[in-house]
Short mmCIF file of C-alpha atoms in Angstrom, two decimals:
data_model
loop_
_atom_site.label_atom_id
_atom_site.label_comp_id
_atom_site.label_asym_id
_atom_site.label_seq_id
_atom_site.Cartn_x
_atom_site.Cartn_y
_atom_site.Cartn_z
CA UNK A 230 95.20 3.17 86.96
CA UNK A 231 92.97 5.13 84.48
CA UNK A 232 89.84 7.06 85.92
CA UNK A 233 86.68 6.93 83.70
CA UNK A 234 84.94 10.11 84.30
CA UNK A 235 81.50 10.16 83.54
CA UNK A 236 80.39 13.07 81.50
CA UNK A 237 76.76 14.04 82.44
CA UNK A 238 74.26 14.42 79.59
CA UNK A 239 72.80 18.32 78.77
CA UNK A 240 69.61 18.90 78.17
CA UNK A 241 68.45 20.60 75.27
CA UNK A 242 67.52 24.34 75.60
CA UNK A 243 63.76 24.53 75.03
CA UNK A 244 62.61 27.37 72.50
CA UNK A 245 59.07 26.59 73.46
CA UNK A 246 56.92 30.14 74.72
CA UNK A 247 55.65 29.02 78.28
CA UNK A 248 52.61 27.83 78.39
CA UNK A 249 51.12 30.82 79.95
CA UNK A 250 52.27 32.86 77.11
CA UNK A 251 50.30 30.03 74.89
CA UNK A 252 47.13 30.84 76.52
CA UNK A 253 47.70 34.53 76.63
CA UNK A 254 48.06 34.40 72.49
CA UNK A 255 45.04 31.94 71.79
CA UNK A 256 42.78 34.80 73.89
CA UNK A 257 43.90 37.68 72.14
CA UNK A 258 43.06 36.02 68.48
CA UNK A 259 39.41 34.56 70.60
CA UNK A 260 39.46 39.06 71.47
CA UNK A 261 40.60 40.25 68.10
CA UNK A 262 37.89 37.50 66.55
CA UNK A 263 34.88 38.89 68.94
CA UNK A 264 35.81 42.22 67.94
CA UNK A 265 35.48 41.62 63.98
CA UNK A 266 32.58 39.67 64.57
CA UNK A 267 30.79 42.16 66.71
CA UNK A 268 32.15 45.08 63.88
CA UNK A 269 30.21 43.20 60.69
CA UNK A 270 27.33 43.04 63.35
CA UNK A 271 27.66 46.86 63.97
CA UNK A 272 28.00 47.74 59.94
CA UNK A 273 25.23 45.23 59.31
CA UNK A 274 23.09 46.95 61.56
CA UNK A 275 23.96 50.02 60.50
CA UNK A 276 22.95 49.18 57.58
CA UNK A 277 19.57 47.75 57.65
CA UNK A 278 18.32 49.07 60.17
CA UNK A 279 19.05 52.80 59.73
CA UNK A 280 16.43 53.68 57.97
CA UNK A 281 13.73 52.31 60.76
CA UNK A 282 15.77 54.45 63.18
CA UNK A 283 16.27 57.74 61.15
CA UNK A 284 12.34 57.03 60.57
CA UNK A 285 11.59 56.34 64.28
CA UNK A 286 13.68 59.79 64.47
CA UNK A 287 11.80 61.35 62.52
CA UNK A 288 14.72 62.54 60.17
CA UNK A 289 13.40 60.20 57.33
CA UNK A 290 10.73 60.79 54.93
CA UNK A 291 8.09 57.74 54.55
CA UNK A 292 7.02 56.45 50.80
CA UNK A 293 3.55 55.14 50.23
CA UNK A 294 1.25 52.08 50.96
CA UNK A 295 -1.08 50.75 47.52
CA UNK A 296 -3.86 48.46 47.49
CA UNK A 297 -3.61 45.73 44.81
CA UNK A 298 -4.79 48.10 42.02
CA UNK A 299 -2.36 51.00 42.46
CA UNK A 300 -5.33 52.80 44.61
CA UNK A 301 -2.87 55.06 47.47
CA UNK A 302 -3.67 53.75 51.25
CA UNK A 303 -1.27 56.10 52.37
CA UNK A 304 1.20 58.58 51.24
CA UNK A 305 4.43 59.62 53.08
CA UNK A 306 5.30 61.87 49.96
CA UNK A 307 2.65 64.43 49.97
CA UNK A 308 0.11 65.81 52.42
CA UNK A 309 -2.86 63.66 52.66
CA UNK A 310 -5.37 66.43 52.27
CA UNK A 311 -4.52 66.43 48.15
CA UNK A 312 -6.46 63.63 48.22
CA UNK A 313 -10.72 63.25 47.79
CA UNK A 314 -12.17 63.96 51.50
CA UNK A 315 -12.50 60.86 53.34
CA UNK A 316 -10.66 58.89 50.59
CA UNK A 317 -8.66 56.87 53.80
CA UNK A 318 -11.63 57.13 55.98
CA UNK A 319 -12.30 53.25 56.05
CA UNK A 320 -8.17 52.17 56.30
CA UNK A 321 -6.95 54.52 58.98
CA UNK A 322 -6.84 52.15 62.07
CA UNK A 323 -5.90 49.88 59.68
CA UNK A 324 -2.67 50.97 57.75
CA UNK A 325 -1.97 54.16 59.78
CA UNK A 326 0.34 56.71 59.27
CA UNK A 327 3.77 58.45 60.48
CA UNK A 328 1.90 60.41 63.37
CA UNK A 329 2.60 57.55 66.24
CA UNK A 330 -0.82 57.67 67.48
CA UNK A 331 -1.14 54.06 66.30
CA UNK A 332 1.00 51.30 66.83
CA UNK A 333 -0.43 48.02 66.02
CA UNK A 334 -0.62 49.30 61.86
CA UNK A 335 0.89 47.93 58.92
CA UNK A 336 2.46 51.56 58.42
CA UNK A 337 4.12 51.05 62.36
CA UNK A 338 4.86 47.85 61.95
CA UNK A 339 6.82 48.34 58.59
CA UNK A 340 8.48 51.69 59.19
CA UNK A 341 12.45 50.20 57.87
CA UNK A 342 10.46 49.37 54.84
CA UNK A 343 8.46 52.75 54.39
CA UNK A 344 11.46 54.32 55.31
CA UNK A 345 12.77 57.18 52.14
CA UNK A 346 16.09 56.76 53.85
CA UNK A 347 19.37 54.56 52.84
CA UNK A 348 22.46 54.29 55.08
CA UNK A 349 24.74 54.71 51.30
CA UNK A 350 22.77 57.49 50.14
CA UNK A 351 21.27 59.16 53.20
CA UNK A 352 17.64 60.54 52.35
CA UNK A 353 16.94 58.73 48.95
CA UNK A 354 14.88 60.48 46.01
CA UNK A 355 13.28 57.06 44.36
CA UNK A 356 10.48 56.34 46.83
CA UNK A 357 9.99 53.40 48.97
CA UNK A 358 6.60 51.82 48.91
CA UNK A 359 4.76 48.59 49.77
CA UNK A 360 2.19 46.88 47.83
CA UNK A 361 -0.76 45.32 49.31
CA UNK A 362 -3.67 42.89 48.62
CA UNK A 363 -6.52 45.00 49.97
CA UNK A 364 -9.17 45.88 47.35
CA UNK A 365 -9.84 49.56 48.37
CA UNK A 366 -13.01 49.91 46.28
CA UNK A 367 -14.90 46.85 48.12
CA UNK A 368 -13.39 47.93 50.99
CA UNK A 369 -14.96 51.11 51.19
CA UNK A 370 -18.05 49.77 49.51
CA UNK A 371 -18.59 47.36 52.81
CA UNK A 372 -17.62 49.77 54.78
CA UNK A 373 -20.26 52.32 53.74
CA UNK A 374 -22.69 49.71 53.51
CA UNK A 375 -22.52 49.40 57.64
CA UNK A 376 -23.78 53.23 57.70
CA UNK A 377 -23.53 54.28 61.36
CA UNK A 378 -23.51 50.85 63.05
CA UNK A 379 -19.67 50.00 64.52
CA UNK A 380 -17.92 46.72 64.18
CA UNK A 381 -15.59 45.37 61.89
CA UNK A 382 -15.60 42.73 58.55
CA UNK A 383 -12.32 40.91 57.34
CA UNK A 384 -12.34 38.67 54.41
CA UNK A 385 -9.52 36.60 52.27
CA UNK A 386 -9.11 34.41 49.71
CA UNK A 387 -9.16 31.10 51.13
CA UNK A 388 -6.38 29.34 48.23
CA UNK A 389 -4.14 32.07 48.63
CA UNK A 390 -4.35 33.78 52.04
CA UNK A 391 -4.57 37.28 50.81
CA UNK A 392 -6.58 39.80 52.73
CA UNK A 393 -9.03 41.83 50.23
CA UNK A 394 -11.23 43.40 53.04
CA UNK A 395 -10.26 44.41 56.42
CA UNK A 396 -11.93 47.43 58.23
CA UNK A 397 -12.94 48.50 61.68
CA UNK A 398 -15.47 51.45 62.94
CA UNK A 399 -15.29 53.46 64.27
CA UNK A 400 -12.33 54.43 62.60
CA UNK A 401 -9.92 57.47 62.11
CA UNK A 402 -9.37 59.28 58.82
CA UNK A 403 -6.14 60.20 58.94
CA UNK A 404 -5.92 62.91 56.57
CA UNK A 405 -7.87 64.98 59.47
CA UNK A 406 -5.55 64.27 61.85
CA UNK A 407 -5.67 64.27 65.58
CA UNK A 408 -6.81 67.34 66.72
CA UNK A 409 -10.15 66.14 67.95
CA UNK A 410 -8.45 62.73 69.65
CA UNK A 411 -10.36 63.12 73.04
CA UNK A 412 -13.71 63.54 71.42
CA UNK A 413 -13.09 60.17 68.77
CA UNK A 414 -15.26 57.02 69.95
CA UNK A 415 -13.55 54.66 71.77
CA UNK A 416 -11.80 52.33 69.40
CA UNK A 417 -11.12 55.19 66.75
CA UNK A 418 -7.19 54.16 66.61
CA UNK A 419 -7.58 49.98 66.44
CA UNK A 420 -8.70 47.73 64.00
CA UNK A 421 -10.98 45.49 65.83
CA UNK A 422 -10.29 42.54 62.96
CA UNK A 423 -7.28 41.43 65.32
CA UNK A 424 -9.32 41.76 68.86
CA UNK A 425 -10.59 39.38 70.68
CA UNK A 426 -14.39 39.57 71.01
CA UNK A 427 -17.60 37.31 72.59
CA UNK A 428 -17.94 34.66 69.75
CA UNK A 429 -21.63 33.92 70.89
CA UNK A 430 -23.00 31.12 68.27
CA UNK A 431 -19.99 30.96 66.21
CA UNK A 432 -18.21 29.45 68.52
CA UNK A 433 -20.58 26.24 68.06
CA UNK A 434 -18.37 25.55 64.92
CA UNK A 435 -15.47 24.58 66.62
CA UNK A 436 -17.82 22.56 69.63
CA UNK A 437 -18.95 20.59 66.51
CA UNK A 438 -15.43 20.55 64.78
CA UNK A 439 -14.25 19.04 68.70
CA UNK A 440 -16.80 16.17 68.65
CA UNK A 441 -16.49 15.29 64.82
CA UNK A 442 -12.63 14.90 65.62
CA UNK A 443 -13.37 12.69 68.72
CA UNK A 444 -15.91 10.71 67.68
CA UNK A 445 -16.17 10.73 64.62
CA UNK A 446 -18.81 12.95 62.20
CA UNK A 447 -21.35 9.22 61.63
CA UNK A 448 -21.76 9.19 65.04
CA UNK A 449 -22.43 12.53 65.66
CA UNK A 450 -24.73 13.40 63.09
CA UNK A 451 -26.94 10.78 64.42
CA UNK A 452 -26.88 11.76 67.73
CA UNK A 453 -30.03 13.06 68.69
CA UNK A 454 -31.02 15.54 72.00
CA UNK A 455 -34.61 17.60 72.88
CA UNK A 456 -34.44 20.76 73.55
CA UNK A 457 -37.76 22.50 75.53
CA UNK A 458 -37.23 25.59 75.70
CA UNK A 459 -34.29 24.73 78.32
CA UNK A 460 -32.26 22.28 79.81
CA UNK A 461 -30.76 21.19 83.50
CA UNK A 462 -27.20 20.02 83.58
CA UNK A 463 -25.71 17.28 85.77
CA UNK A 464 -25.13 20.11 87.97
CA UNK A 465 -28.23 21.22 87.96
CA UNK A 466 -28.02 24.19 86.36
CA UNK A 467 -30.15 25.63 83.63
CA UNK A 468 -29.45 26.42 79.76
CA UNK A 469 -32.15 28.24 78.37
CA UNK A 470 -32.88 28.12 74.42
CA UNK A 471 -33.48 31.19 73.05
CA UNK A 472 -36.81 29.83 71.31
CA UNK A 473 -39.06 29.92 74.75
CA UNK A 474 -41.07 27.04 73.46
CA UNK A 475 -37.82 24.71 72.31
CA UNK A 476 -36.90 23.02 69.48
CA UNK A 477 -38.00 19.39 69.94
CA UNK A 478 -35.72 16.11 69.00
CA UNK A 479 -32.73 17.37 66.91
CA UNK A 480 -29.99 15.91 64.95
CA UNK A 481 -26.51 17.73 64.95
CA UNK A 482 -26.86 19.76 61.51
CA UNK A 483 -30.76 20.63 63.06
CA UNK A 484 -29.12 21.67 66.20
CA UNK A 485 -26.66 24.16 63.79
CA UNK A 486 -29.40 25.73 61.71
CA UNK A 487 -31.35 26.31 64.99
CA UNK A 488 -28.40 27.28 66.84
CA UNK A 489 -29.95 25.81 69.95
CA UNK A 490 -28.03 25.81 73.28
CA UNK A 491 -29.48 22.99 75.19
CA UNK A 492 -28.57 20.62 72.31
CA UNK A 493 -24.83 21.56 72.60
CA UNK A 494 -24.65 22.06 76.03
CA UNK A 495 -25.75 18.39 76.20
CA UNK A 496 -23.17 17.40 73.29
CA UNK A 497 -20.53 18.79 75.64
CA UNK A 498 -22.09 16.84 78.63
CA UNK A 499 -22.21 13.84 76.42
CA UNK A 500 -20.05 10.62 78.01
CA UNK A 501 -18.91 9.56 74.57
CA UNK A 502 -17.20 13.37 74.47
CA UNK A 503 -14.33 13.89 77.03
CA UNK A 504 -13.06 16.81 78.16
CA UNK A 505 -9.59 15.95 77.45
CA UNK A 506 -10.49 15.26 74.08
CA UNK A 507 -12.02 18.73 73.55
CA UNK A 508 -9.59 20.58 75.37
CA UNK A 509 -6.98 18.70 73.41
CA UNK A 510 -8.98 19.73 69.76
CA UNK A 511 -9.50 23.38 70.85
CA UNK A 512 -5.06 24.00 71.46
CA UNK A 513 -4.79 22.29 68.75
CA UNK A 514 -6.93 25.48 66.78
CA UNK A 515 -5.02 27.93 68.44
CA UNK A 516 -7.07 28.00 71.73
CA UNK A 517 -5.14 29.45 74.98
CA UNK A 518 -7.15 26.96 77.10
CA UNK A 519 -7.66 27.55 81.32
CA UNK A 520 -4.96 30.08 81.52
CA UNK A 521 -2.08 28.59 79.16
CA UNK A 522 -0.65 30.53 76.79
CA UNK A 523 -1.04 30.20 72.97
CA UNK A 524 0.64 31.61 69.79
CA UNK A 525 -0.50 34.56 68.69
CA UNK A 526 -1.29 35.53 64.90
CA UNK A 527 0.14 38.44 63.23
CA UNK A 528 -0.28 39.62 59.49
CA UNK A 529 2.86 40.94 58.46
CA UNK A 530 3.43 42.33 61.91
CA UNK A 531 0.48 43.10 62.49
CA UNK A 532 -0.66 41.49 66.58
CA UNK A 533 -3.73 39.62 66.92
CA UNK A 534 -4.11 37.86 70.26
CA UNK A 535 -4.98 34.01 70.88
CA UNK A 536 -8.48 32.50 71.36
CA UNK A 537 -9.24 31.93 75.36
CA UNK A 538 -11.85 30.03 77.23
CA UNK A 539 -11.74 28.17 79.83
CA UNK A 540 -13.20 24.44 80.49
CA UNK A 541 -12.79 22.93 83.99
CA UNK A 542 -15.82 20.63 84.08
CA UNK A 543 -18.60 19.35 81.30
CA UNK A 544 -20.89 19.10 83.59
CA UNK A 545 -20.98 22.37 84.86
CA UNK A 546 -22.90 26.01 83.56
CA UNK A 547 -19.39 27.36 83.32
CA UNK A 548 -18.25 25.42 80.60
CA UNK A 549 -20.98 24.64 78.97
CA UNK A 550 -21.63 28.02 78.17
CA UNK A 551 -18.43 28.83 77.01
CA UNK A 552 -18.33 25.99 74.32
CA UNK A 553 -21.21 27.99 73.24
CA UNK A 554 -19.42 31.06 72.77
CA UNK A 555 -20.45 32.87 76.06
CA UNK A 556 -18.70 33.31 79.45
CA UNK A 557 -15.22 34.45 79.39
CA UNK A 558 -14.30 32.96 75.52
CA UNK A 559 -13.06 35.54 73.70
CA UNK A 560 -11.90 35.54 70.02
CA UNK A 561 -10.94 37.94 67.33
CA UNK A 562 -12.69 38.09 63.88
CA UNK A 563 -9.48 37.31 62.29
CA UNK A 564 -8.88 34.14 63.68
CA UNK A 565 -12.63 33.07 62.74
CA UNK A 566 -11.71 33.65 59.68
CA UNK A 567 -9.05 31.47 59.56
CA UNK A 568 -10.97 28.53 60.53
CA UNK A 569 -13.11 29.16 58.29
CA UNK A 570 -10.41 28.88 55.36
CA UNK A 571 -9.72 25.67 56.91
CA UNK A 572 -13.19 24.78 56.69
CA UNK A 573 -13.81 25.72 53.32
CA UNK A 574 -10.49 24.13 51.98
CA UNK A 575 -11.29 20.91 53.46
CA UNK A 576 -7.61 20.12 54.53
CA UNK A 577 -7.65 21.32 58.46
CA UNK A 578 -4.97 23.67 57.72
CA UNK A 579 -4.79 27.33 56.10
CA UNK A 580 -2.59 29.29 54.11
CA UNK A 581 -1.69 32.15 56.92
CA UNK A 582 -3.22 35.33 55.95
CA UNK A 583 -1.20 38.38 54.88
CA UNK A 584 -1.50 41.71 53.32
CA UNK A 585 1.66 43.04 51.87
CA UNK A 586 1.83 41.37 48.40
CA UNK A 587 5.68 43.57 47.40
CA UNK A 588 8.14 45.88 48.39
CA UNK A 589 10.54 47.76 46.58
CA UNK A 590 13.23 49.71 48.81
CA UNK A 591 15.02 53.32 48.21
CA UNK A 592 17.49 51.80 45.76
CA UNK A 593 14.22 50.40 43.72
CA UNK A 594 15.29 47.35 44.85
CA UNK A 595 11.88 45.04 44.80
CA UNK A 596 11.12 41.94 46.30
CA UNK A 597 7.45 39.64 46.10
CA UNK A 598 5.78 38.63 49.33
CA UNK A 599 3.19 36.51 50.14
CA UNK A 600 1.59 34.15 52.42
CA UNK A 601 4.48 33.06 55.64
CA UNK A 602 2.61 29.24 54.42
CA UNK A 603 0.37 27.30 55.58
CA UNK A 604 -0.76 26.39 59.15
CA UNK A 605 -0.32 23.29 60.56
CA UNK A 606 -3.34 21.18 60.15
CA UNK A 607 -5.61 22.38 62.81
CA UNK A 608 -8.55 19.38 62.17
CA UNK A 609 -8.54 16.20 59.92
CA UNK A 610 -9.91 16.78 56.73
CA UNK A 611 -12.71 14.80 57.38
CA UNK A 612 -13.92 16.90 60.01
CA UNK A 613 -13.19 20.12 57.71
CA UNK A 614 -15.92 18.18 55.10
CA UNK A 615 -18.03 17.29 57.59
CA UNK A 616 -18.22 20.67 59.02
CA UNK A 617 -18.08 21.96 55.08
CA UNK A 618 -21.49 19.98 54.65
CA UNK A 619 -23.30 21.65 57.84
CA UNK A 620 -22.54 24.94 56.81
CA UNK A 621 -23.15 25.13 53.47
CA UNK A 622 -27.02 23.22 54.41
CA UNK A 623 -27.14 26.12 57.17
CA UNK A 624 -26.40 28.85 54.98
CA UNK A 625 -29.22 27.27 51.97
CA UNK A 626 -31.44 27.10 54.69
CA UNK A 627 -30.95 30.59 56.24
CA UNK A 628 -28.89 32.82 54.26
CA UNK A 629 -30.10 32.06 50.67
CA UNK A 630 -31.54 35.89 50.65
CA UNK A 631 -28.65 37.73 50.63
CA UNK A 632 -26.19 35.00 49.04
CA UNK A 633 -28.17 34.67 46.05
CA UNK A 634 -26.51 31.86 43.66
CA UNK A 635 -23.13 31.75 45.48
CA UNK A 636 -22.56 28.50 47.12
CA UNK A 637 -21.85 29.50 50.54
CA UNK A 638 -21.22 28.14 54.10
CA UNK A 639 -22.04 30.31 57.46
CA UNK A 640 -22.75 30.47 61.21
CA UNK A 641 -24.57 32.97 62.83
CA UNK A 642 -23.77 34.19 66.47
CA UNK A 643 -25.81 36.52 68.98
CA UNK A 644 -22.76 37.43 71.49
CA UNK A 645 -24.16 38.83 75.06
CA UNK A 646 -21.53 41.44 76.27
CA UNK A 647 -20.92 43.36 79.61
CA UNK A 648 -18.80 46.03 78.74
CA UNK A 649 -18.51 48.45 81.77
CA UNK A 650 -21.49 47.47 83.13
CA UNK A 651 -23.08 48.24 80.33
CA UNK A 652 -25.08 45.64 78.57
CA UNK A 653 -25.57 44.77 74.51
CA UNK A 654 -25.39 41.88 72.09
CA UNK A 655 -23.35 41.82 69.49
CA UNK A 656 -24.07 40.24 65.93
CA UNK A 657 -21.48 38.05 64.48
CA UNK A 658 -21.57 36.21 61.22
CA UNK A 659 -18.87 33.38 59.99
CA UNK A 660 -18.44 31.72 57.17
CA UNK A 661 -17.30 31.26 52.99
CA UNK A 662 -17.63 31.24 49.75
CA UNK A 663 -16.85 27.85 47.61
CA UNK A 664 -17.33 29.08 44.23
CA UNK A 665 -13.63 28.47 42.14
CA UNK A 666 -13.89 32.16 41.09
CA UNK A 667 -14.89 33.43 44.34
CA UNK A 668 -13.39 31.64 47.17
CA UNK A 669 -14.07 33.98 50.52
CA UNK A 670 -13.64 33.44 53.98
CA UNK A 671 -14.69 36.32 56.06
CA UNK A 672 -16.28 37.21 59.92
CA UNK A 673 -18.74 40.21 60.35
CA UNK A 674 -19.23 41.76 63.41
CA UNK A 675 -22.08 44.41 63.90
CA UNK A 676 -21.92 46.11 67.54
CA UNK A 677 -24.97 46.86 69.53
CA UNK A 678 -27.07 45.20 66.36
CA UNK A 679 -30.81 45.47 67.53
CA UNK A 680 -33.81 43.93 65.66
CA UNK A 681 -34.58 45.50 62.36
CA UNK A 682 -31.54 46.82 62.00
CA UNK A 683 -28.81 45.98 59.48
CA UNK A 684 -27.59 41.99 59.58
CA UNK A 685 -24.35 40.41 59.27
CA UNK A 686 -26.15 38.21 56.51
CA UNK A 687 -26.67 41.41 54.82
CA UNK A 688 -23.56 42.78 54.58
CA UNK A 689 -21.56 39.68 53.67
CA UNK A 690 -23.66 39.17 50.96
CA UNK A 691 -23.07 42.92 49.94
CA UNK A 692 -19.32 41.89 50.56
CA UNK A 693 -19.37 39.16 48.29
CA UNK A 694 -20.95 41.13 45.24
CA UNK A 695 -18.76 43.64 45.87
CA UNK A 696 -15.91 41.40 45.58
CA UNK A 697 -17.05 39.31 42.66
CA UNK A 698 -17.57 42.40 40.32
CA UNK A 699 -13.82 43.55 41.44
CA UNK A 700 -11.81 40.15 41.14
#
């Protein structure tokens, strides 16, 4: 009998690499990928930013800062003492210069740019430079025009967003250095423009821009209060007018013109006006309300801190007072300015200001700046007419002196401030311009103003001459 023997089946001989080996491969081409990637992040790097560094290092030359004209702000090229005395007397704090004394510049903020250095051709002979949209002339025009008072004026042009004005004084000329640092006024090295400062009255604009939002501007202006010389909240607490024998029954726009605090004090105590409503208005204009944060401004690097206040309760002194631009509300000039673009567009919104209009690099290499756009809409465009209106019947009424025939819209603001114990008011004025070839918005602040003395009113009207002969 025949055996069938059953012949067992091979297997096939895998050629597969384990699958450890697998893994091992697919994270060396992940290693060998991180390291090219990280490479072209090193040359890039190396690249761009080599010239801030070499700057920083001081191995770098700098090139030089214009104003709109051609006019020299500041010169990394040759030694500022070829220049007129006190030609950068009025834009030290302002643009700066390669000495590090100041940081918060548009020369420290924009060294890589400044920077006569290029990572190709090591120290470069074309020279870097940066154009920008300050007017020198009116610049220094203003800024003589405030004599020895201290404060600071910024002003742009509300289509565009360009800065034409900014100073701040004290203020150091940087041409003479630092040798006499310890003995320069306090503020000598910042340019107050992007401070935060007691708003006093100005601040009523955006208590009226609040309750024109929430209620609506028909209501409003027909709302009417009494003022008699002062006024007891629900809390019992008094708001004195600064007019000893008060103002009588007022309307809204009366209340503005007069600038009278028991009328607003009872807008913000009135039940058709909630809280909510004008905490909700103020964050939405940039406002870091009862402790929260809110996004700062900066021109072209440039820092300028948030608006604060702080509202807990309508019916209390506290708040009351600080929707009249007292307490602890704090703002800086620049961002007054802004809302008063805003105001004067009539849109709620503003182009964001700026001040470097071009830059052309080492390798001549130029590029054209301008405005980062517009802000988002801070108020309705009904309440930036309504507002518009109010201002522009304020500034007839008040202002018509020093504005002459330009058709102009401003708030006035007496801002009580405790600085070291030591106690002064401060004069601030807001406002714009709504002629087509002349369209201004600008914030004047003169420190430690007493009576008799140089006004705001003045010098924004000087401003706007100034400006209207250069543009």
């Amino acid at each position: 009998m025949k055996r069938t023997v059953k012949s067992e089946k091979s297997t096939p001989l895998s050629v597969a690499a384990p699958a450890s080996v697998l893994r091992a491969g697919r994270m060396t081409w992940l290693l060998l990928l991180l390291f090219l990637g990280a490479l072209c992040y090193l040359t890039y790097t190396l690249v761009t930013e080599s010239p801030y560094y070499m700057a920083m290092s001081g191995k770098a030359g700098y090139g030089i800062v214009y104003d709109r004209k051609g006019d020299v702000l500041f010169d990394g090229t040759h030694p500022l003492s070829d220049y007129p005395a006190g030609h950068f007397a009025d834009v030290g704090n302002l643009i700066g210069d390669a000495g590090g004394q100041m940081s918060n510049t548009l020369v420290a903020r924009n060294r890589a740019d400044l920077a006569n250095y290029s990572f190709m051709k090591g120290n470069a002979q074309t020279t870097a430079n940066i154009r920008t949209t300050l007017l020198h002339s009116v610049n220094r025009k203003v800024f003589d025009a405030m004599g020895s008072k201290e404060g600071t004026v910024i002003a742009c042009n509300w289509k565009t967003g360009e800065i034409l004005v900014c100073f701040s004084k004290p203020c150091v000329d940087i041409a003479e250095g630092y040798g006499n640092i310890a003995s320069m006024p306090e503020g000598s090295l910042l340019c107050k423009a992007f401070y935060p400062t007691v708003p006093g009255s100005t601040q009523k604009v955006s208590t009226l821009i609040a309750a024109y939002e929430t209620c609506g501007a028909e209501s409003v202006n027909s709302l009417q209060f009494g003022c008699s010389g002062s006024w007891l909240n629900e809390n019992g607490q008094r708001i004195n007018c600064h007019k000893e024998e008060g103002h009588g029954i007022q309307t809204a726009a009366q209340a503005f013109r007069n600038s009278c605090n028991p009328y607003f004090a009872q807008l913000v105590q009135w039940e058709k006006l909630p809280l909510s409503r004008v905490l909700e208005v103020f964050s939405r204009m940039g406002y870091g309300v009862n402790g929260e944060s809110a996004q700062p401004l900066a021109v072209n690097g440039i820092k300028a801190s948030a608006a604060t206040l702080t509202l807990k309760d309508d019916g209390d002194f506290d708040t009351q007072w600080a929707c009249l631009g007292q307490g602890d509300t704090l703002i800086s000039p620049l961002q007054l300015m802004l809302w008063q673009a805003a105001i004067a567009n009539g849109s709620g919104s503003a182009w964001q200001p700026y001040l470097i209009s071009a830059k052309t690099d080492v390798n001549g290499n130029s590029v054209v700046c301008g405005t980062p756009g517009k802000t988002k809409e801070m108020f309705s465009a009904e309440t930036a007419a309504a507002v518009r209106a109010v201002m522009i019947e304020n500034a007839a009424a008040q202002y018509s002196t020093h504005f002459g025939s330009y058709t102009c819209g401003a708030k006035s603001g007496t801002a009580q401030v405790n600085d070291h114990g030591e106690e002064y008011e401060n004069a601030l004025l807001a406002g714009f311009c709504t002629d087509d070839d002349l369209p201004i918005a600008f914030c004047v602040v003169i420190e430690q103003r007493k009576a008799g003395e140089l006004t705001p009113a003045a010098l924004a009207g000087t401003l706007l001459r100034a400006l209207d002969e250069a543009m």
